[in-house]
XYZ file of C-alpha atoms in Angstrom:
467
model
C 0.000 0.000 0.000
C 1.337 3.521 -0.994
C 2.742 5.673 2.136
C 0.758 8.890 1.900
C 3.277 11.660 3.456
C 2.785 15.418 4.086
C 5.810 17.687 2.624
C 6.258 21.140 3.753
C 2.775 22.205 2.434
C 0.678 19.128 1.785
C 0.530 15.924 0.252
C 1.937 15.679 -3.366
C 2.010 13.108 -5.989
C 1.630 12.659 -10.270
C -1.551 11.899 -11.408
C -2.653 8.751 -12.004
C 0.784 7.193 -10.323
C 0.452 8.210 -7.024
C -2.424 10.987 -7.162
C -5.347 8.684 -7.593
C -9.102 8.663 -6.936
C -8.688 5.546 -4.046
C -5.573 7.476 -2.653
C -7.606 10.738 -2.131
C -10.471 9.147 -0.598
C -7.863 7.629 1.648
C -6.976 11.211 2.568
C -10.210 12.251 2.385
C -10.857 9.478 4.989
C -8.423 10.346 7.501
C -9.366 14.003 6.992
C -12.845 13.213 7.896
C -11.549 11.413 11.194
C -9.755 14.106 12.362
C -12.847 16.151 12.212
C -15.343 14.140 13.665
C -12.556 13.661 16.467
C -11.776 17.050 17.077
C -14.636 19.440 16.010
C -17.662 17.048 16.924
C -19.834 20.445 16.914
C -18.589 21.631 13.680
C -19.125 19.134 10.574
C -18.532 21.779 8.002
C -15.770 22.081 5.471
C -15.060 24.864 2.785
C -13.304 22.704 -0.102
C -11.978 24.164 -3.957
C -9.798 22.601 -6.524
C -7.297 25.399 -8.908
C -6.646 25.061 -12.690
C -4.868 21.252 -12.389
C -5.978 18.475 -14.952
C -8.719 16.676 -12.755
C -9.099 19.329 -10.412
C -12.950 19.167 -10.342
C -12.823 15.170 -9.818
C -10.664 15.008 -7.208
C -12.134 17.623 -5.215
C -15.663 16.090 -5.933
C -14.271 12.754 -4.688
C -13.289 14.379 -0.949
C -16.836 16.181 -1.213
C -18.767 12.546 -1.445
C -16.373 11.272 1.684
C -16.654 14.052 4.029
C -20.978 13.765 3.171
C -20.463 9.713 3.909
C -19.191 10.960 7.242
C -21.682 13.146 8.004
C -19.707 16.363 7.280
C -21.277 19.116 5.348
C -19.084 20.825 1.812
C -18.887 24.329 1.190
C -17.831 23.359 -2.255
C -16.501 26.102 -4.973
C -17.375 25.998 -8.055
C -15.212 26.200 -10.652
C -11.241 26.659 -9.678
C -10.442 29.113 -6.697
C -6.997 30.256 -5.277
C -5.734 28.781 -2.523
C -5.903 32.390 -0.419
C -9.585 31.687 -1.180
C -10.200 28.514 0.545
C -8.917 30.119 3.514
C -10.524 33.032 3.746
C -13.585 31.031 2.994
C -13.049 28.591 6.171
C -12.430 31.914 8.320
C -15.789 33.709 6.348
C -17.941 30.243 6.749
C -16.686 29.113 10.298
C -15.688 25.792 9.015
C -13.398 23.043 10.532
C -11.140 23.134 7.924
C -10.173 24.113 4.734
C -9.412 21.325 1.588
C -8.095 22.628 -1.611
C -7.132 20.133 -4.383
C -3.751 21.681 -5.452
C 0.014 20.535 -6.095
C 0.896 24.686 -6.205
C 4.038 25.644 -7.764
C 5.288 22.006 -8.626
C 4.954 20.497 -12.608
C 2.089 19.882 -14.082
C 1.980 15.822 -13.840
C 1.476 16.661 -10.171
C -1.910 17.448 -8.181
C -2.349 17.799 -4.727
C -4.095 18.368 -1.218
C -3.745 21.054 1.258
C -5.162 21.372 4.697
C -6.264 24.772 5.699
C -7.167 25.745 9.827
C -10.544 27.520 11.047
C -8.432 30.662 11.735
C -7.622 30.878 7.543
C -3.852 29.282 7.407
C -1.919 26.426 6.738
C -2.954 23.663 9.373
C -0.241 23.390 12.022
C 2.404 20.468 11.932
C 0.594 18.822 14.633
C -2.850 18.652 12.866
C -0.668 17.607 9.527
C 0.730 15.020 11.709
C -2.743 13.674 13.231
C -4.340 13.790 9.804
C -1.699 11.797 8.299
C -1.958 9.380 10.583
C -5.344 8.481 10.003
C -5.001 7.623 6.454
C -6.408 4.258 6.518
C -5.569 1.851 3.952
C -8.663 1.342 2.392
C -12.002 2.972 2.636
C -15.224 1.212 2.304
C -17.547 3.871 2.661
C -20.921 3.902 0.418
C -20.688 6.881 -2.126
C -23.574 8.915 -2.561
C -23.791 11.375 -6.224
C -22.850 14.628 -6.402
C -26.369 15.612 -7.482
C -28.183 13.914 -4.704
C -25.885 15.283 -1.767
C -26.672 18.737 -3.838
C -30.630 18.271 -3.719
C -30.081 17.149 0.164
C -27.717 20.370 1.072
C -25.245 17.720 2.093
C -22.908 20.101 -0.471
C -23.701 23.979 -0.838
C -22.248 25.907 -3.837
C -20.314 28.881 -2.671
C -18.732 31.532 -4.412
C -15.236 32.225 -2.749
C -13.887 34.264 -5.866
C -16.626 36.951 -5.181
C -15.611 36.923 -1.619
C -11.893 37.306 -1.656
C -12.513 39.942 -4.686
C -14.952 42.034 -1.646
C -12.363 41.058 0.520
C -9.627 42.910 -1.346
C -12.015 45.917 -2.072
C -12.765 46.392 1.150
C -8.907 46.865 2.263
C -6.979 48.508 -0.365
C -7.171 51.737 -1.810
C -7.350 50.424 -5.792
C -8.412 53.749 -7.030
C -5.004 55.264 -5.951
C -3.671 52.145 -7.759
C -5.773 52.874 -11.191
C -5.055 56.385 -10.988
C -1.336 56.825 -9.731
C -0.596 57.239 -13.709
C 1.381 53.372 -13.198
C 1.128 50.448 -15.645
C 0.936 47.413 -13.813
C 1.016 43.766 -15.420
C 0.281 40.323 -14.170
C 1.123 37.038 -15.546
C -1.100 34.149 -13.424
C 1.029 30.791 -15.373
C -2.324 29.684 -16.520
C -2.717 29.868 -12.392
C -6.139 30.239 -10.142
C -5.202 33.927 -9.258
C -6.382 35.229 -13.393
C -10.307 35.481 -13.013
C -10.080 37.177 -9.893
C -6.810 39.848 -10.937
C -9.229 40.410 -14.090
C -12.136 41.995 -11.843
C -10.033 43.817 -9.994
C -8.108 45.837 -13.128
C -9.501 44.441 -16.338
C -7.301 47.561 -17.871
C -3.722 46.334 -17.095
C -1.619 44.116 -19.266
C -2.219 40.326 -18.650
C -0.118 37.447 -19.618
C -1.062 33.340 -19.365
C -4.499 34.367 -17.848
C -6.132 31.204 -19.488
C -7.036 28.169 -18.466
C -4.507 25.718 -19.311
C -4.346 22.312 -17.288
C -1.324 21.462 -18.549
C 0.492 24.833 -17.810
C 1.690 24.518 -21.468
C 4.409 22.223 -20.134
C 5.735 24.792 -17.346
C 5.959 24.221 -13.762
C 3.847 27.354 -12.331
C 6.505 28.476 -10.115
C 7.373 31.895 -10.128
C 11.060 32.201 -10.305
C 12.826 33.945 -13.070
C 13.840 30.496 -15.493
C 10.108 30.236 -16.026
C 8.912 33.714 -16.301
C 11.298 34.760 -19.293
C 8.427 35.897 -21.872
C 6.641 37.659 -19.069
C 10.066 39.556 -18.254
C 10.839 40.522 -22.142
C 7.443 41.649 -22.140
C 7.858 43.997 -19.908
C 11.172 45.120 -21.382
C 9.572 45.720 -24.940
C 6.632 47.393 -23.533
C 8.830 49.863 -21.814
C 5.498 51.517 -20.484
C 5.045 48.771 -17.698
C 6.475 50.387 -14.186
C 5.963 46.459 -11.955
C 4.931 43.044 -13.050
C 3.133 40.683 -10.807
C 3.242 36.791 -11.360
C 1.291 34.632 -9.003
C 1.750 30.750 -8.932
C -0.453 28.328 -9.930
C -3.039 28.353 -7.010
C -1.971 31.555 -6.398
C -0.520 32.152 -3.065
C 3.163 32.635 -3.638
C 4.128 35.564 -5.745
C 6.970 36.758 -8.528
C 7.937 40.546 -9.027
C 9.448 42.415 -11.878
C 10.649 46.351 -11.872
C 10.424 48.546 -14.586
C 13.398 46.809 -16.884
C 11.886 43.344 -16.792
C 14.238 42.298 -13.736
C 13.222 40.114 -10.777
C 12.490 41.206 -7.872
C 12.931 38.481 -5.508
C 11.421 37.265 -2.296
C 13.962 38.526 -0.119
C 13.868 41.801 -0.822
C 9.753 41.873 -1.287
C 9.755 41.017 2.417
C 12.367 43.975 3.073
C 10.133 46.210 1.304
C 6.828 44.818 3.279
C 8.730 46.041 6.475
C 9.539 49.152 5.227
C 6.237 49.770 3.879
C 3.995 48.696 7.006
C 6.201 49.997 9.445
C 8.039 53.144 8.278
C 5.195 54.863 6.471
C 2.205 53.066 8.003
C 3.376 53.229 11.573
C 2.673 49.427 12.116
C 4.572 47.378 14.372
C 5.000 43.699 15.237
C 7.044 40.669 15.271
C 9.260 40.226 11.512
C 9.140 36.251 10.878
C 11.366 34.721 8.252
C 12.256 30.918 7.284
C 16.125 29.868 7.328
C 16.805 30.298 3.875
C 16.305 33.699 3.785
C 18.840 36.568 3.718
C 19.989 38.176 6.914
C 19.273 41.542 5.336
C 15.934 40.649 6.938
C 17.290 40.488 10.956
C 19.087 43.564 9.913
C 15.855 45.541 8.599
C 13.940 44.575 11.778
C 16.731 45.167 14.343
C 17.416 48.574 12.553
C 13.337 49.476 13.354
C 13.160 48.072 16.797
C 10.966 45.060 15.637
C 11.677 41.787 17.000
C 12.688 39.267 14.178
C 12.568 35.221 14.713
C 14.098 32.748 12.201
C 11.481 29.444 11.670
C 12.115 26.099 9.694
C 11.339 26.173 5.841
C 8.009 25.666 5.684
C 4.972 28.590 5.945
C 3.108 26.258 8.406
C 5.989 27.504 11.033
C 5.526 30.986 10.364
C 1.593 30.583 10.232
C 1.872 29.272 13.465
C 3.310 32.005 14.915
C 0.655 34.663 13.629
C -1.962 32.996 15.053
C -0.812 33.562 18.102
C 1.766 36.471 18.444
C 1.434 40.056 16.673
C 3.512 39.459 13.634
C 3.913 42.436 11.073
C 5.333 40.362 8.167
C 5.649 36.832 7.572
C 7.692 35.488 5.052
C 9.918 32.355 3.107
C 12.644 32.745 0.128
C 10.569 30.626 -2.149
C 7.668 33.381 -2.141
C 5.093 32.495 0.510
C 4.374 35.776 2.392
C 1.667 37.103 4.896
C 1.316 40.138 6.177
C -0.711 41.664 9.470
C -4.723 42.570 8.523
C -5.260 40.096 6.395
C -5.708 36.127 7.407
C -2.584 34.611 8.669
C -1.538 32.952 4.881
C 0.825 33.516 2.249
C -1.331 35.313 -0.976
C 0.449 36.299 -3.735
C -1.995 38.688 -5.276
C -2.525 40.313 -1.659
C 0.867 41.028 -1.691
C 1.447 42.022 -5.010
C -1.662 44.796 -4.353
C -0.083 45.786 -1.243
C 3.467 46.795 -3.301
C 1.388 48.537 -5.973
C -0.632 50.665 -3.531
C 3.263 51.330 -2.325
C 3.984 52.687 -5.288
C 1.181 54.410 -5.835
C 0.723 56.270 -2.878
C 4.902 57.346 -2.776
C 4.707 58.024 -6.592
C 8.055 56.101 -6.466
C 9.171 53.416 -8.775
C 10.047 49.877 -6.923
C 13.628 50.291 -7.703
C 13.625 53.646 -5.798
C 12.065 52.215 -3.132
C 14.671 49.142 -2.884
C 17.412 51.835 -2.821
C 15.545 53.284 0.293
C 15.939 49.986 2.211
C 19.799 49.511 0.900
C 20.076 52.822 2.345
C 19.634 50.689 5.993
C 21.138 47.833 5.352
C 23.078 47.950 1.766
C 22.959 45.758 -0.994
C 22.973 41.986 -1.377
C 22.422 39.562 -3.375
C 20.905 35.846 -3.525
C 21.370 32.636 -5.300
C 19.356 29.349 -5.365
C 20.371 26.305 -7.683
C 18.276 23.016 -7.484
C 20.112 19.922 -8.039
C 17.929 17.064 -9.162
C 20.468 14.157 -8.548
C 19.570 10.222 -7.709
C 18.477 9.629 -4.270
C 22.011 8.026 -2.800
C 23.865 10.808 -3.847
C 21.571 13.380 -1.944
C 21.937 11.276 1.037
C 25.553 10.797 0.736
C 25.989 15.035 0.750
C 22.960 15.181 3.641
C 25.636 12.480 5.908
C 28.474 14.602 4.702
C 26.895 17.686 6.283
C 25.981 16.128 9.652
C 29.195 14.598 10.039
C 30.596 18.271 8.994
C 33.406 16.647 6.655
C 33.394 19.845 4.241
C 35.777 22.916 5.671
C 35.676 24.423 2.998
C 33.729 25.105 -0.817
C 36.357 25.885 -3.556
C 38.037 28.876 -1.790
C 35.286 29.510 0.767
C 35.972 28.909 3.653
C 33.817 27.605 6.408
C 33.693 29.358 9.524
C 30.299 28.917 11.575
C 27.394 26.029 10.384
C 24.041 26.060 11.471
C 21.458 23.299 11.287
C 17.850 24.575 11.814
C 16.747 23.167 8.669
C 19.327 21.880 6.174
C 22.619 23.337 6.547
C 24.076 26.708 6.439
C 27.639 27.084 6.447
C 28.551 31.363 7.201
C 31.945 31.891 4.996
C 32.513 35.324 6.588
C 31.723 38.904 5.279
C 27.866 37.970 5.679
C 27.955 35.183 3.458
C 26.901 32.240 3.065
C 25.666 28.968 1.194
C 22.921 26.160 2.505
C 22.045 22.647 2.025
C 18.964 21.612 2.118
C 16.475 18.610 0.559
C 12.929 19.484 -0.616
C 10.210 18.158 1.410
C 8.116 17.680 -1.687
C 10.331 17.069 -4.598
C 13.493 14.617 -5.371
C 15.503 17.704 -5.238
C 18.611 19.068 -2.929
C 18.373 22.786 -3.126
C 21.255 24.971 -2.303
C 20.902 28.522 -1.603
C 23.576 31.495 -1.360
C 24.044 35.401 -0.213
C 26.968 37.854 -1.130
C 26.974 41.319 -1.996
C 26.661 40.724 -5.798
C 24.394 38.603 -7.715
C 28.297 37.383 -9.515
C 29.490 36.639 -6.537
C 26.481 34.465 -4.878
C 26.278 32.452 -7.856
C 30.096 32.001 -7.896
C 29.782 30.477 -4.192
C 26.746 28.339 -5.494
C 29.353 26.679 -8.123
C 32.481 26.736 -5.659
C 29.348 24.234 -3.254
C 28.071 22.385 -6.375
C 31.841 21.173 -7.460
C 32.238 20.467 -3.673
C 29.398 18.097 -2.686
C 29.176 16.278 -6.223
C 32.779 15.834 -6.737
């Protein structure tokens, strides 16, 4: 019988391999156990699929096991975002959250997410519970989608309309239409498109269609992937910021005015800026461990507590549930921010860096330079290295046993092991090992002051560990 594990954010697997009909209603299953154990007064669950190839069966299939359980759907129709299923279980007072989605990974794959009451990523300890109760097999008598319709077993709800209100309701868009700025958006054939269409049908859109198969691309929003969208936005020469959303739309991808990318990193940097320095808001800065130390830096400089988490946005999640956390956010895009639900939203953030711009009448670039003007310049680099599975955990033992001293000419002063391995080479750089939680992949991340010389200490560690 196939192990069903949860990665960082969910359980992952290709369609029709591992991804199947019986292994979702084994989810499903366990899902609906942890319910029934722990909210006994609340059967309810708010459940969506995004743009993925079987989306709508899969997410039908969990519908007809939660109803054999006695558990009532909130069920969208059509594909939603995952920010939407969250805000839904928040707006609906549901147990949980389900969204049928394998996010940012390649298109073969689909996926399942669990989202919390309070509109987040389910804590590792739920995640652990629910996992748990996969069963093997589940036996439980089916009912149509029709008849658990006619007996309100599943309700039709409309989350897009919702989380469009939502974002009405808390940003000033007319500054954003007005400020004289041409803004673009590329979705990667993603959930966030019908939604970014309501909200400024006038701006330039890219891969704002539905395409299952994300015409071959994974939909995740790194620079490699978004090429056309970037020499778009170079041609256009009219285009001041680019937003790119993943495909279920809660991790986000930035470009300036000359097509570049505008990482993660320094999107958080500009989120503290933004909420604190102009806005006057204050609260806790969370990052993960891959991020740069530009971050601690930022927060220190403002008099705002900063705390380093595992890779994962469950850890930071956790936190703003409970603590008053300005920004929340992970290299890989994942970012949250205080007045909103505590989850990472791609478009949410996106809107909040427009209405940044907008309101300053500055262009991002100028207000990047502002931050360097705290903490300087920097630079990041990420390589992932899909190699067999001994050799990963030949360079994971390496690491624990702390056999390298040294990468190329780099040498290795300080190593940390939160999550992975980071290895501090002096001067405020450094390079980190670490295995994906979701993928066959060993991802290695660095920071320097120039974008030459991070991706010069990436090499220096690739020779290193595969040699």
């Amino acid at each position: 019988m196939y192990q069903i594990k949860f990665g960082t954010d969910g359980w992952r697997g290709i369609i029709a391999a591992e991804f199947t009909v019986d292994n979702v209603k084994r989810v499903a299953q366990g899902t609906a156990d942890y319910i029934k154990k722990n909210h006994p007064n609340n059967l309810n669950i708010v459940l969506g699929h995004d743009c993925r190839f079987a989306g709508e069966l899969f997410a039908e299939t969990v519908a007809q096991i939660m109803c054999a359980n006695s558990i009532k759907v909130k069920l969208a129709k059509g594909f939603v975002s995952t920010p939407m299923i969250s805000l839904g279980a928040v707006k609906h007072n549901a147990a949980l959250g389900v969204i049928i989605t394998a996010s940012h990974n390649p298109p073969a794959y689909n996926g399942f997410k669990l989202k919390a009451h309070y509109g987040g990523p389910s804590s590792p300890a739920v995640i652990d519970e629910v996992e748990n109760a996969i069963p093997n097999t589940v036996t439980a008598t089916l009912s149509s989608i029709e008849t658990l319709v006619q007996s309100k077993m599943i309700e039709y709800v409309d989350l897009e309309t919702m989380y469009v209100e939502e974002v009405k309701s808390k940003f000033d868009l007319a500054a954003i239409q007005n400020s004289g700025m041409e803004f673009a958006y590329d979705a990667m054939y993603g959930a966030g498109q019908n939604a970014m269409r309501r909200l400024f049908p006038d701006i330039t859109f890219l891969h704002c269609e539905e395409n299952p198969g994300f015409d071959g691309q994974a939909p995740e929003p790194i620079h490699k992937n978004l090429t056309e969208f970037s020499e778009l936005i170079k041609e256009s020469e009219d285009i001041d910021c680019g937003l790119v959303t993943d495909g279920d739309a809660d991790r986000i991808g930035l470009y300036n005015k000359k097509g570049e990318f505008v990482d993660s990193h320094h999107i958080i940097l500009l989120l503290v800026h933004y909420l604190h320095k102009y806005k006057g808001m204050s609260g806790k800065v969370i990052t993960t461990f891959s991020a740069t130390s530009k971050i601690t830096a930022l927060a220190k400089a403002y008099g705002l507590d900063i705390e380093i988490t595992k890779i994962g946005f469950k850890y930071i999640c956790e936190k703003m549930v409970t603590e008053n956390v300005l920004v929340g956010g992970e290299e890989s895009g994942g970012i949250a921010i205080k007045g909103f639900i505590p989850e990472r939203d791609g478009i949410w953030i996106g809107l909040t860096l427009w209405e940044f711009m907008a309101k300053t009448g500055k262009s991002l670039d100028d207000l990047i330079q502002e931050v360097y003007d705290v903490v300087g310049s920097f630079a990041m680099g990420r390589i992932d290295l899909h190699i067999t599975e001994e050799i990963k955990q030949t360079v994971l033992a390496n690491c624990k046993a702390g056999k390298y001293a040294s990468f190329g000419n780099y040498t290795i002063e300080k190593v940390e092991d939160l999550d992975g391995f980071k290895f501090h080479l002096g001067n405020g750089e450094w390079v980190m090992i670490r295995a994906s939680g979701t993928e066959p992949v060993l991802r290695v991340y660095s920071e320097s002051s120039t974008q030459e010389k991070a991706e010069a200490i990436l090499q220096a560690c690739k020779h290193t560990i595969l040699a």
